[in-house]
Coordinates of C-alpha atoms in Angstrom, one line a residue:
X258 CA -104.8 -130.6 31.1
X259 CA -102.9 -128.5 28.5
X260 CA -100.5 -126.1 30.1
X261 CA -101.1 -122.5 29.2
X262 CA -98.6 -120.6 27.0
X263 CA -95.7 -118.6 28.3
X264 CA -96.1 -114.9 29.0
X265 CA -92.9 -112.8 28.5
X266 CA -92.3 -109.2 29.4
X267 CA -89.4 -107.2 27.8
X268 CA -88.3 -104.1 29.7
X269 CA -86.7 -101.8 27.2
X270 CA -87.6 -101.0 23.6
X271 CA -84.2 -100.4 22.1
X272 CA -82.4 -102.4 19.4
X273 CA -82.1 -105.6 21.5
X274 CA -85.6 -105.4 23.0
X275 CA -87.3 -104.9 19.7
X276 CA -85.2 -107.6 17.9
X277 CA -86.3 -110.0 20.7
X278 CA -89.9 -108.8 20.1
X279 CA -89.7 -109.5 16.4
X280 CA -88.2 -113.0 17.0
X281 CA -90.8 -113.8 19.7
X282 CA -93.6 -112.6 17.5
X283 CA -92.5 -115.0 14.6
X284 CA -92.2 -117.8 17.2
X285 CA -95.8 -117.3 18.4
X286 CA -94.8 -116.4 22.0
X287 CA -97.0 -114.0 24.0
X288 CA -95.1 -111.0 25.1
X289 CA -95.2 -107.3 25.8
X290 CA -92.5 -104.6 25.4
X291 CA -92.4 -101.9 28.1
X292 CA -90.5 -98.8 27.0
X293 CA -90.1 -95.8 29.3
X294 CA -90.2 -93.3 26.5
X295 CA -93.6 -92.3 25.1
X296 CA -92.4 -93.2 21.6
X297 CA -90.0 -95.9 20.4
X298 CA -87.2 -93.5 19.3
X299 CA -83.4 -93.3 19.2
X300 CA -80.8 -90.6 19.2
X301 CA -79.4 -89.2 16.0
X302 CA -76.3 -91.3 15.6
X303 CA -74.8 -94.1 13.5
X304 CA -74.5 -97.7 14.3
X305 CA -72.5 -100.5 12.6
X306 CA -74.0 -104.0 12.1
X307 CA -71.5 -106.7 11.4
X308 CA -72.3 -109.7 9.3
X309 CA -73.0 -111.7 12.5
X310 CA -76.0 -109.4 13.2
X311 CA -77.1 -108.7 9.6
X312 CA -77.7 -112.4 8.8
X313 CA -79.9 -112.8 11.9
X314 CA -81.9 -109.6 11.2
X315 CA -82.4 -110.8 7.6
X316 CA -83.9 -114.0 8.8
X317 CA -86.5 -112.0 10.7
X318 CA -87.9 -110.9 7.4
X319 CA -86.7 -107.3 7.3
X320 CA -83.9 -107.6 4.7
X321 CA -85.4 -105.3 2.1
X322 CA -86.3 -102.6 4.7
X323 CA -82.8 -102.8 6.2
X324 CA -81.2 -102.5 2.8
X325 CA -83.2 -99.4 2.1
X326 CA -81.7 -97.5 5.0
X327 CA -78.2 -99.0 5.1
X328 CA -74.9 -97.9 3.7
X329 CA -72.2 -100.4 2.7
X330 CA -68.8 -99.0 3.2
X331 CA -66.4 -100.2 0.5
X332 CA -63.5 -100.8 2.8
X333 CA -62.0 -100.3 6.2
X334 CA -59.0 -98.0 6.6
X335 CA -56.7 -97.1 9.5
X336 CA -54.8 -93.8 8.9
X337 CA -52.0 -91.9 10.6
X338 CA -53.2 -89.0 12.6
X339 CA -51.0 -86.1 11.4
X340 CA -50.7 -86.7 7.7
X341 CA -53.5 -89.2 6.8
X342 CA -51.1 -91.9 5.6
X343 CA -53.0 -95.2 5.2
X344 CA -51.7 -97.7 7.7
X345 CA -54.1 -100.6 6.8
X346 CA -56.6 -101.0 4.1
X347 CA -58.9 -104.0 4.1
X348 CA -58.9 -104.2 0.3
X349 CA -55.2 -104.9 0.2
X350 CA -54.5 -106.4 3.6
X351 CA -56.6 -109.5 2.9
X352 CA -57.9 -109.4 6.5
X353 CA -61.7 -109.5 6.0
X354 CA -62.3 -110.8 2.4
X355 CA -65.6 -109.5 1.2
X356 CA -67.1 -109.1 4.6
X357 CA -68.2 -105.7 5.6
X358 CA -70.6 -104.1 8.1
X359 CA -73.8 -102.4 7.2
X360 CA -73.9 -98.9 8.7
X361 CA -77.2 -97.3 9.6
X362 CA -78.8 -94.4 11.4
X363 CA -80.0 -95.6 14.8
X364 CA -83.3 -93.9 14.5
X365 CA -84.0 -95.5 11.1
X366 CA -83.0 -98.9 12.4
X367 CA -85.4 -98.6 15.3
X368 CA -88.2 -97.5 12.9
X369 CA -87.6 -100.7 10.8
X370 CA -87.7 -102.9 13.9
X371 CA -90.7 -101.3 15.5
X372 CA -92.7 -101.3 12.3
X373 CA -92.5 -105.1 12.2
X374 CA -94.0 -105.6 15.7
X375 CA -97.7 -105.6 16.0
X376 CA -99.0 -102.6 18.0
X377 CA -100.8 -104.8 20.6
X378 CA -97.4 -106.0 21.9
X379 CA -96.0 -102.5 22.5
X380 CA -96.4 -100.5 25.7
X381 CA -94.6 -97.1 25.5
X382 CA -94.6 -94.7 28.3
X383 CA -94.0 -97.4 30.9
X384 CA -90.9 -96.8 33.0
X385 CA -90.2 -99.9 35.1
X386 CA -89.4 -99.1 38.7
X387 CA -89.4 -102.5 40.4
X388 CA -89.3 -106.2 39.5
X389 CA -90.3 -108.8 42.1
X390 CA -90.6 -112.6 41.7
X391 CA -93.5 -114.2 43.6
X392 CA -94.0 -117.9 43.5
X393 CA -94.3 -118.8 39.8
X394 CA -94.7 -115.2 38.4
X395 CA -92.8 -112.0 38.0
X396 CA -94.5 -108.7 39.0
X397 CA -93.5 -105.4 37.4
X398 CA -94.3 -102.0 38.7
X399 CA -94.2 -98.8 36.6
X400 CA -93.8 -95.2 37.6
X401 CA -97.4 -94.4 36.7
X402 CA -98.6 -96.7 39.4
X403 CA -99.6 -99.5 37.0
X404 CA -98.4 -103.1 37.3
X405 CA -98.0 -106.2 35.1
X406 CA -97.5 -109.9 35.6
X407 CA -95.5 -112.3 33.5
X408 CA -94.0 -115.7 33.6
X409 CA -90.6 -114.3 32.7
X410 CA -89.0 -110.9 32.5
X411 CA -86.2 -109.8 30.2
X412 CA -84.2 -106.7 31.2
X413 CA -83.2 -105.0 27.9
X414 CA -83.0 -101.6 29.5
X415 CA -79.5 -100.6 28.9
X416 CA -76.3 -100.0 31.0
X417 CA -78.3 -98.5 33.8
X418 CA -80.8 -101.4 33.9
X419 CA -83.4 -101.3 36.6
X420 CA -83.9 -105.0 36.1
X421 CA -80.2 -105.7 36.6
X422 CA -80.1 -103.5 39.7
X423 CA -82.8 -105.6 41.4
X424 CA -80.3 -108.5 41.5
X425 CA -76.8 -107.1 41.0
X426 CA -75.3 -104.2 42.8
X427 CA -72.4 -103.0 40.7
X428 CA -71.5 -99.8 38.8
X429 CA -70.4 -99.0 35.3
X430 CA -66.7 -98.6 34.7
X431 CA -65.5 -95.3 33.3
X432 CA -62.9 -95.7 30.5
X433 CA -61.4 -92.3 30.9
X434 CA -62.5 -91.3 27.4
X435 CA -65.2 -89.1 26.0
X436 CA -66.7 -89.4 22.5
X437 CA -68.1 -86.5 20.4
X438 CA -70.7 -87.6 17.9
X439 CA -72.1 -85.7 14.9
X440 CA -73.8 -86.0 11.6
X441 CA -72.9 -84.2 8.4
X442 CA -74.9 -84.2 5.2
X443 CA -72.8 -85.9 2.6
X444 CA -73.2 -83.0 0.1
X445 CA -71.0 -80.9 2.3
X446 CA -68.1 -83.4 2.0
X447 CA -67.5 -83.3 -1.7
X448 CA -63.8 -82.8 -1.0
X449 CA -63.7 -86.4 0.2
X450 CA -64.4 -87.8 -3.3
X451 CA -64.8 -91.6 -3.3
X452 CA -63.4 -91.8 0.2
X453 CA -66.8 -90.8 1.5
X454 CA -67.8 -94.4 0.9
X455 CA -65.1 -95.7 3.3
X456 CA -65.1 -96.6 7.0
X457 CA -62.1 -94.7 8.1
X458 CA -60.3 -94.1 11.4
X459 CA -57.4 -91.8 12.1
X460 CA -55.2 -93.1 15.0
X461 CA -53.2 -90.8 17.2
X462 CA -51.7 -90.4 20.6
X463 CA -54.5 -90.8 23.3
X464 CA -57.3 -90.2 20.8
X465 CA -58.8 -91.3 17.5
X466 CA -61.3 -90.1 14.9
X467 CA -63.9 -92.3 13.1
X468 CA -66.2 -91.7 10.1
X469 CA -68.5 -93.8 8.0
X470 CA -71.6 -93.3 5.8
X471 CA -75.1 -93.9 7.0
X472 CA -78.7 -93.3 5.8
X473 CA -78.1 -95.0 2.4
X474 CA -75.0 -92.8 1.9
X475 CA -76.7 -89.5 2.5
X476 CA -75.1 -88.7 5.8
X477 CA -71.6 -89.1 7.3
X478 CA -71.5 -90.3 10.9
X479 CA -68.6 -88.8 12.8
X480 CA -67.3 -90.0 16.2
X481 CA -64.2 -88.5 17.9
X482 CA -62.7 -90.1 20.9
X483 CA -60.7 -87.9 23.3
X484 CA -59.4 -88.1 26.9
X485 CA -61.7 -86.9 29.6
X486 CA -60.5 -83.6 31.1
X487 CA -61.6 -84.5 34.6
X488 CA -64.5 -82.0 34.7
X489 CA -67.1 -84.0 32.7
X490 CA -68.0 -87.7 32.7
X491 CA -71.7 -87.7 31.9
X492 CA -73.0 -90.9 30.4
X493 CA -75.5 -89.4 28.0
X494 CA -75.7 -89.8 24.3
X495 CA -77.4 -86.5 23.9
X496 CA -75.5 -84.1 26.0
X497 CA -74.6 -81.1 23.9
X498 CA -71.0 -80.6 22.9
X499 CA -69.2 -77.7 21.2
X500 CA -67.8 -78.0 17.7
X501 CA -65.1 -75.4 18.5
X502 CA -64.0 -77.5 21.5
X503 CA -63.9 -80.6 19.4
X504 CA -61.8 -78.9 16.8
X505 CA -59.3 -77.9 19.5
X506 CA -58.7 -81.5 20.4
X507 CA -57.6 -82.2 16.8
X508 CA -55.3 -79.2 16.1
X509 CA -52.4 -80.3 14.0
X510 CA -54.2 -83.4 12.6
X511 CA -54.7 -84.4 9.0
X512 CA -56.5 -81.5 7.2
X513 CA -59.2 -84.0 6.1
X514 CA -60.1 -84.5 9.8
X515 CA -60.3 -80.8 10.4
X516 CA -62.4 -80.3 7.2
X517 CA -64.9 -82.9 8.4
X518 CA -65.1 -81.2 11.8
X519 CA -65.6 -77.9 10.1
X520 CA -68.6 -79.3 8.3
X521 CA -70.4 -80.1 11.5
X522 CA -73.3 -77.8 12.7
X523 CA -73.5 -79.4 16.2
X524 CA -72.2 -82.3 18.2
X525 CA -73.2 -84.4 21.1
X526 CA -70.8 -85.9 23.6
X527 CA -70.9 -88.8 26.0
X528 CA -68.5 -90.5 28.4
X529 CA -67.6 -94.1 27.6
X530 CA -68.4 -96.7 30.2
X531 CA -68.7 -100.5 30.2
X532 CA -69.2 -103.0 32.9
X533 CA -67.2 -106.0 34.2
X534 CA -68.6 -109.3 33.0
X535 CA -71.2 -110.7 35.5
X536 CA -70.8 -114.0 37.2
X537 CA -74.3 -114.7 36.0
X538 CA -77.2 -112.6 34.5
X539 CA -80.1 -115.0 35.0
X540 CA -81.9 -114.9 38.3
X541 CA -84.8 -117.4 38.5
X542 CA -87.4 -116.2 36.0
X543 CA -85.6 -112.9 35.2
X544 CA -82.7 -112.5 32.7
X545 CA -80.8 -109.8 31.0
X546 CA -80.1 -108.9 27.4
X547 CA -77.7 -106.6 25.5
X548 CA -76.1 -103.7 27.5
X549 CA -78.1 -104.6 30.6
X550 CA -76.1 -107.9 30.6
X551 CA -72.8 -107.0 29.1
X552 CA -72.3 -103.3 28.1
X553 CA -69.2 -102.8 26.2
X554 CA -67.0 -100.1 24.7
X555 CA -67.8 -99.3 21.0
X556 CA -64.3 -100.2 19.7
X557 CA -65.4 -103.4 18.0
X558 CA -68.7 -101.9 16.7
X559 CA -70.5 -104.8 18.4
X560 CA -72.9 -103.3 21.0
X561 CA -75.9 -103.6 18.7
X562 CA -74.6 -106.8 17.2
X563 CA -74.3 -108.6 20.5
X564 CA -77.8 -107.4 21.5
X565 CA -79.2 -108.9 18.3
X566 CA -77.4 -112.2 18.9
X567 CA -78.8 -112.3 22.5
X568 CA -82.3 -111.6 21.2
X569 CA -82.3 -114.4 18.7
X570 CA -80.9 -117.0 21.1
X571 CA -83.3 -115.9 23.9
X572 CA -86.3 -116.0 21.6
X573 CA -85.4 -119.6 20.5
X574 CA -85.2 -120.6 24.1
X575 CA -88.5 -119.0 25.1
X576 CA -90.2 -120.6 22.1
X577 CA -89.5 -124.0 23.7
X578 CA -90.1 -122.9 27.3
X579 CA -93.3 -123.3 29.3
X580 CA -94.2 -121.6 32.6
X581 CA -92.8 -124.5 34.6
X582 CA -89.6 -124.9 32.5
X583 CA -88.7 -121.3 31.7
X584 CA -86.0 -121.0 34.4
X585 CA -84.2 -124.0 32.8
X586 CA -84.3 -122.4 29.4
X587 CA -83.2 -119.0 30.6
X588 CA -80.1 -120.6 32.1
X589 CA -79.4 -122.3 28.8
X590 CA -79.7 -119.0 27.0
X591 CA -77.1 -117.5 29.4
X592 CA -74.7 -120.5 29.0
X593 CA -74.8 -120.1 25.2
X594 CA -74.2 -116.4 25.3
X595 CA -72.0 -115.6 28.3
X596 CA -68.5 -116.7 27.1
X597 CA -69.1 -115.1 23.7
X598 CA -70.1 -111.7 25.0
X599 CA -67.3 -111.6 27.6
X600 CA -64.8 -112.2 24.7
X601 CA -66.3 -109.4 22.7
X602 CA -66.2 -107.1 25.7
X603 CA -62.5 -107.9 26.2
X604 CA -61.7 -107.4 22.5
X605 CA -63.4 -104.0 22.5
X606 CA -61.3 -102.8 25.4
X607 CA -58.1 -104.1 23.7
X608 CA -58.9 -102.4 20.4
X609 CA -59.5 -99.1 22.2
X610 CA -56.1 -99.3 23.8
X611 CA -54.4 -99.8 20.5
X612 CA -56.3 -96.9 18.9
X613 CA -55.0 -94.5 21.5
X614 CA -51.4 -95.7 22.0
X615 CA -48.9 -93.0 22.5
X616 CA -46.0 -94.9 20.7
X617 CA -46.7 -94.3 17.0
X618 CA -44.6 -97.2 15.8
X619 CA -46.3 -99.6 18.1
X620 CA -49.6 -98.3 17.1
X621 CA -48.9 -98.8 13.4
X622 CA -47.5 -102.3 14.1
X623 CA -50.7 -103.3 15.9
X624 CA -53.3 -101.5 13.8
X625 CA -54.0 -104.4 11.5
X626 CA -54.9 -106.6 14.5
X627 CA -57.9 -104.3 15.2
X628 CA -59.4 -105.4 11.8
X629 CA -58.2 -109.0 12.1
X630 CA -60.2 -109.4 15.3
X631 CA -63.4 -108.9 13.2
X632 CA -62.6 -112.1 11.2
X633 CA -64.0 -115.5 11.6
X634 CA -64.6 -115.7 15.3
X635 CA -66.5 -112.4 15.4
X636 CA -68.2 -111.9 12.1
X637 CA -68.4 -115.6 11.1
X638 CA -70.3 -116.5 14.2
X639 CA -73.9 -117.6 13.6
X640 CA -76.1 -117.5 16.8
X641 CA -78.7 -119.8 15.3
X642 CA -76.1 -122.4 14.6
X643 CA -74.7 -122.1 18.1
X644 CA -78.2 -122.5 19.5
X645 CA -78.7 -125.7 17.4
X646 CA -75.4 -127.1 18.6
X647 CA -76.3 -126.4 22.2
X648 CA -79.7 -128.1 21.9
X649 CA -78.2 -131.1 20.1
X650 CA -75.6 -131.4 22.9
X651 CA -78.5 -131.5 25.5
X652 CA -80.1 -134.3 23.6
X653 CA -77.0 -136.4 23.2

């Protein structure tokens, strides 16, 4: 008898979950994406996609749509906080060659991803409340009382993953930092001149300030990282912040920083958390992806990128799996990804520490290393190639 095809369920319709959906669709795997929101949407904020993620997304057939929404910063800069002096410029430091990230609006990226997935695979308005493995199936329960059954479940439901909590009892780790986010129409920033095309960061004691273009250059994404004041540590991307309060944090900084803050109409703030690497993230027929598996601080610009890498490797594993072999393939997925993601998590923490050093000389000395870490090992990585090597090693 011919064994039936695998049925996969993805819990979470963010960047990682929808990238997995696109890849599974192209592979001919039967799946459903269960998203708690009634629509597949994202918050108004920017996201960087390094070359390691872009090459994978392009292979999914969305290159032209991605290019239409992306900005391509012309260089990376690190600047001194009080006078704006350039400490490192990727065009002259020879650190990255021609490699640069694409920078996009999260909501626009999600629109591109979801538009490529057939509607029959998408189940919005389904908040998962429980996951239970029974014999050779996984049963999902949703808050509306409905249920679903699959051969395998992928938890792509973020740092507060319900799927993860069914198997691992741990808590996010607070970094002690808060980030303010905001968007500025580029027409308000004419005083920046050609610098509006750059990915720039001002480094100062205990805090730093980041800007880069998104939405095909029409909007500037602004992120300001400051110490928590002890009264607020809410892990929400959409909690309202006050532009006046943000400006107070940066009194005495480079006038360019203050000019950008002054162009903001509103800001959101969120407290920065990550998690310690898990001893494992596959549990029988259930596995994790993206922030649910390895949430990380944003200081390497790799949260989305690592979710994309996960999604591609997982899809290639599930393409080969059958109901009776899926556990084996899920463990292979984890083995391919686990060491890589733990290294990126660690690098993200280390970069954040450098960005906020209180010793200005030490900070300037180490600033170049925060760009050098984006070199061959990070941006040169090809998840498809790593999968092929792993499979070849299994056959040897």
